Coordinates of C-alpha atoms in Angstrom, one line a residue:
M1 CA -100.9 -238.8 -107.6
M2 CA -97.4 -239.5 -108.0
K3 CA -97.5 -240.2 -111.8
R4 CA -94.2 -241.3 -113.2
N5 CA -92.5 -244.3 -115.0
V6 CA -91.1 -245.9 -111.8
S7 CA -89.3 -248.7 -113.5
L8 CA -87.1 -246.6 -115.8
A9 CA -86.8 -243.8 -113.2
L10 CA -85.6 -246.1 -110.4
I11 CA -83.1 -247.9 -112.8
A12 CA -81.7 -244.4 -113.9
V13 CA -81.3 -243.5 -110.1
L14 CA -79.6 -246.7 -109.2
L15 CA -77.2 -246.1 -112.0
V16 CA -76.6 -242.7 -111.1
A17 CA -76.1 -243.3 -107.6
L18 CA -72.7 -245.3 -108.1
G19 CA -71.2 -242.0 -108.3
C20 CA -72.1 -241.1 -104.7
G21 CA -69.5 -240.7 -102.0
P22 CA -68.3 -243.7 -100.1
S23 CA -70.3 -245.7 -97.7
E24 CA -69.5 -245.2 -93.9
E25 CA -70.0 -249.2 -93.6
E26 CA -67.5 -251.6 -94.8
R27 CA -70.1 -254.0 -95.9
R28 CA -71.9 -251.3 -98.3
Q29 CA -68.4 -250.2 -99.6
Q30 CA -67.8 -253.8 -100.5
E31 CA -71.3 -254.0 -102.2
M32 CA -70.6 -250.9 -104.4
E33 CA -67.2 -252.3 -105.5
E34 CA -68.9 -255.6 -106.3
A35 CA -71.6 -253.9 -108.3
A36 CA -69.3 -251.6 -110.2
E37 CA -67.4 -254.8 -111.3
R38 CA -70.5 -256.4 -112.3
L39 CA -71.4 -253.1 -114.3
G40 CA -68.0 -253.5 -116.0
E41 CA -68.9 -257.1 -117.0
A42 CA -72.3 -256.0 -118.3
A43 CA -70.7 -253.2 -120.3
E44 CA -68.5 -255.7 -122.0
Q45 CA -71.3 -258.0 -122.6
M46 CA -73.4 -255.2 -124.0
G47 CA -70.5 -254.1 -126.4
E48 CA -70.2 -257.7 -127.6
A49 CA -73.9 -257.7 -128.4
A50 CA -74.1 -254.4 -130.0
S51 CA -74.3 -255.6 -133.4
G52 CA -76.8 -258.5 -132.4
D53 CA -79.8 -259.0 -130.3
L54 CA -80.3 -255.9 -128.1
A55 CA -82.9 -257.6 -126.2
S56 CA -80.4 -260.3 -125.0
A57 CA -77.8 -257.7 -124.6
M58 CA -80.1 -255.9 -122.1
E59 CA -81.0 -259.3 -120.3
A60 CA -77.4 -260.1 -119.8
M61 CA -76.7 -256.6 -118.3
G62 CA -79.8 -257.0 -115.9
E63 CA -78.1 -260.4 -114.8
A64 CA -74.6 -259.1 -114.2
M65 CA -76.2 -256.1 -112.4
S66 CA -78.3 -258.5 -110.1
G67 CA -75.6 -260.9 -109.5
S68 CA -77.5 -263.5 -111.2
G69 CA -80.1 -263.3 -108.4
E70 CA -77.7 -264.0 -105.6
G71 CA -78.8 -262.4 -102.4
S72 CA -82.2 -261.2 -103.8
A73 CA -85.8 -262.2 -102.9
D74 CA -89.0 -262.4 -104.8
P75 CA -91.0 -259.2 -103.9
V76 CA -94.3 -259.4 -101.8
D77 CA -97.3 -259.1 -103.8
F78 CA -98.3 -255.4 -104.3
R79 CA -101.7 -256.3 -102.9
R80 CA -100.3 -257.0 -99.6
L81 CA -98.3 -253.7 -99.7
K82 CA -101.8 -252.0 -100.3
E83 CA -103.1 -253.5 -97.3
V84 CA -100.3 -251.4 -95.1
L85 CA -101.8 -248.1 -96.3
P86 CA -105.1 -247.4 -94.2
A87 CA -108.2 -245.7 -95.4
E88 CA -107.3 -242.7 -93.0
A89 CA -103.9 -241.4 -91.7
A90 CA -103.5 -238.6 -89.5
G91 CA -106.8 -237.4 -90.1
L92 CA -106.6 -237.4 -93.7
Q93 CA -108.8 -239.7 -96.0
R94 CA -107.4 -241.8 -98.7
T95 CA -108.5 -240.6 -102.1
S96 CA -106.5 -243.2 -104.3
H97 CA -105.1 -246.5 -103.9
T98 CA -103.0 -248.3 -106.3
G99 CA -100.4 -251.0 -106.7
E100 CA -98.1 -252.8 -109.5
R101 CA -95.4 -255.4 -109.9
T102 CA -92.7 -254.1 -112.2
G103 CA -89.7 -255.8 -114.1
A104 CA -87.0 -254.6 -116.1
M105 CA -83.4 -255.6 -116.9
G106 CA -83.5 -258.7 -114.8
M107 CA -84.7 -256.7 -111.8
T108 CA -88.3 -257.0 -110.2
F109 CA -90.0 -254.8 -107.5
S110 CA -93.5 -254.4 -106.3
Q111 CA -95.1 -251.1 -104.9
A112 CA -98.3 -249.6 -103.6
E113 CA -99.3 -246.1 -103.5
A114 CA -102.0 -243.8 -101.9
D115 CA -102.9 -240.3 -101.6
Y116 CA -104.3 -238.9 -98.5
E117 CA -106.2 -235.5 -98.6
G118 CA -108.0 -233.2 -96.0
D119 CA -110.5 -230.4 -96.2
D120 CA -107.9 -227.9 -95.1
G121 CA -106.1 -228.5 -98.4
A122 CA -103.5 -230.7 -96.9
R123 CA -102.3 -233.5 -98.9
V124 CA -99.7 -236.4 -98.4
D125 CA -98.7 -238.7 -101.2
V126 CA -97.3 -242.1 -99.8
K127 CA -95.4 -245.0 -101.6
V128 CA -94.3 -248.4 -100.3
M129 CA -91.8 -250.4 -102.2
D130 CA -90.4 -253.8 -102.0
L131 CA -86.8 -253.7 -103.5
A132 CA -85.8 -257.1 -102.4
G133 CA -85.8 -258.1 -106.1
V134 CA -83.2 -255.5 -106.9
P135 CA -80.3 -256.8 -105.1
T136 CA -77.3 -254.4 -104.2
F137 CA -78.7 -251.5 -106.3
G138 CA -82.0 -251.4 -104.2
M139 CA -80.6 -249.5 -101.3
L140 CA -78.1 -247.4 -103.6
G141 CA -81.2 -245.6 -105.2
F142 CA -81.5 -243.9 -101.8
A143 CA -78.2 -241.9 -101.8
W144 CA -78.7 -240.6 -98.3
T145 CA -78.2 -244.2 -96.8
M146 CA -74.5 -243.9 -97.5
A147 CA -73.6 -240.8 -95.7
E148 CA -74.9 -238.5 -92.8
M149 CA -76.5 -235.2 -93.9
D150 CA -77.6 -232.2 -91.8
R151 CA -78.5 -228.9 -93.6
E152 CA -80.4 -225.8 -92.6
T153 CA -81.7 -222.9 -94.7
D154 CA -83.6 -219.8 -93.7
T155 CA -86.8 -221.6 -94.3
G156 CA -86.2 -225.2 -94.0
Y157 CA -83.8 -228.2 -93.6
E158 CA -82.9 -231.7 -94.9
R159 CA -81.1 -234.3 -92.8
T160 CA -80.8 -238.2 -92.2
M161 CA -82.0 -239.5 -89.0
T162 CA -83.4 -242.9 -87.4
Y163 CA -87.0 -242.8 -87.0
R164 CA -88.8 -245.4 -85.1
G165 CA -85.8 -247.5 -85.3
H166 CA -85.7 -247.1 -89.2
R167 CA -82.9 -245.3 -91.0
G168 CA -84.5 -242.2 -92.6
Y169 CA -84.2 -239.0 -94.3
E170 CA -86.6 -236.1 -94.2
K171 CA -86.7 -232.8 -95.8
Y172 CA -89.0 -229.6 -95.0
D173 CA -89.5 -226.1 -96.2
S174 CA -91.7 -223.8 -94.3
A175 CA -92.2 -221.1 -97.0
D176 CA -94.6 -223.4 -99.0
R177 CA -95.2 -226.0 -96.3
S178 CA -93.8 -228.8 -98.1
G179 CA -91.8 -231.7 -97.2
E180 CA -90.9 -235.4 -97.5
M181 CA -89.9 -238.4 -95.5
Q182 CA -88.2 -241.5 -96.5
L183 CA -87.7 -244.4 -94.6
I184 CA -85.8 -248.1 -95.1
V185 CA -87.7 -250.7 -93.3
A186 CA -86.2 -254.2 -92.8
D187 CA -83.4 -253.5 -95.2
R188 CA -85.7 -254.0 -98.4
F189 CA -88.8 -251.8 -97.9
A190 CA -88.7 -248.0 -99.0
V191 CA -91.2 -245.9 -97.5
E192 CA -91.8 -242.3 -99.0
A193 CA -94.4 -239.9 -97.8
R194 CA -94.5 -236.3 -99.6
G195 CA -96.7 -233.6 -98.3
R196 CA -97.9 -230.1 -99.4
N197 CA -99.6 -227.7 -97.4
V198 CA -98.8 -229.6 -94.1
D199 CA -96.6 -229.2 -91.2
M200 CA -93.6 -231.9 -90.8
D201 CA -95.5 -233.2 -87.7
R202 CA -98.4 -234.3 -89.9
I203 CA -96.3 -235.9 -92.4
Q204 CA -94.6 -237.9 -89.8
A205 CA -98.2 -238.7 -88.4
V206 CA -99.0 -240.1 -91.7
V207 CA -96.1 -242.4 -91.6
D208 CA -97.0 -243.4 -87.9
D209 CA -100.5 -244.7 -89.3
I210 CA -98.9 -246.9 -92.0
G211 CA -98.3 -250.5 -91.3
L212 CA -94.5 -250.4 -90.5
R213 CA -94.9 -253.4 -88.3
E214 CA -96.5 -255.2 -90.9
L215 CA -93.7 -254.6 -93.4
E216 CA -91.2 -255.8 -90.7
G217 CA -93.1 -258.9 -90.6
M218 CA -92.4 -259.5 -94.2
R219 CA -88.7 -259.1 -93.8
N220 CA -87.9 -262.8 -94.8
E221 CA -90.7 -263.4 -97.3
G222 CA -89.6 -264.8 -100.8
R223 CA -85.9 -265.5 -99.7

């Protein structure tokens, strides 16, 4: 099971992502500039509140980062996200099934996770997140969305691509038969599949068995 403090880790990744290369699309570049400006405002507010109430300062920073909620949406219930993770995927049985809604620094997101295992030792861990409540920064948490990537080594590769009409990223190493795939669905849902003791084709097959169309149908919910 992917055990990690997602709320803190995601926030850290979102902040670090601001240092990535420029976006190829003018719209994303503008979003990054606006985000940086809001971060500057947040830092100033944090400084003013340094000797006062830290909790209030953190809340102020969250509001600045999220643009006071402008353009954001309320994430769908994590129980609905759990429904898009089937009991069986690509011949692997679901062995765990969890979900949660998390909020921090004025940002909120929901997620569902499932682990799939086979008798042959194959395992694929899947996560679905609704980042609609993390405006601007949601997509920046996936640095590969801002640049093209295509690399190869003696035993593997990593690249950006389009999969089933969705922007994506995949990485695979044949030496230890491990890999991952990430997709952005409907500009708000992040789908991650990480596999061990599997071929890339099987990781893709697991993703194919996830309810991607159901996620697309939730595109405008909460707005």
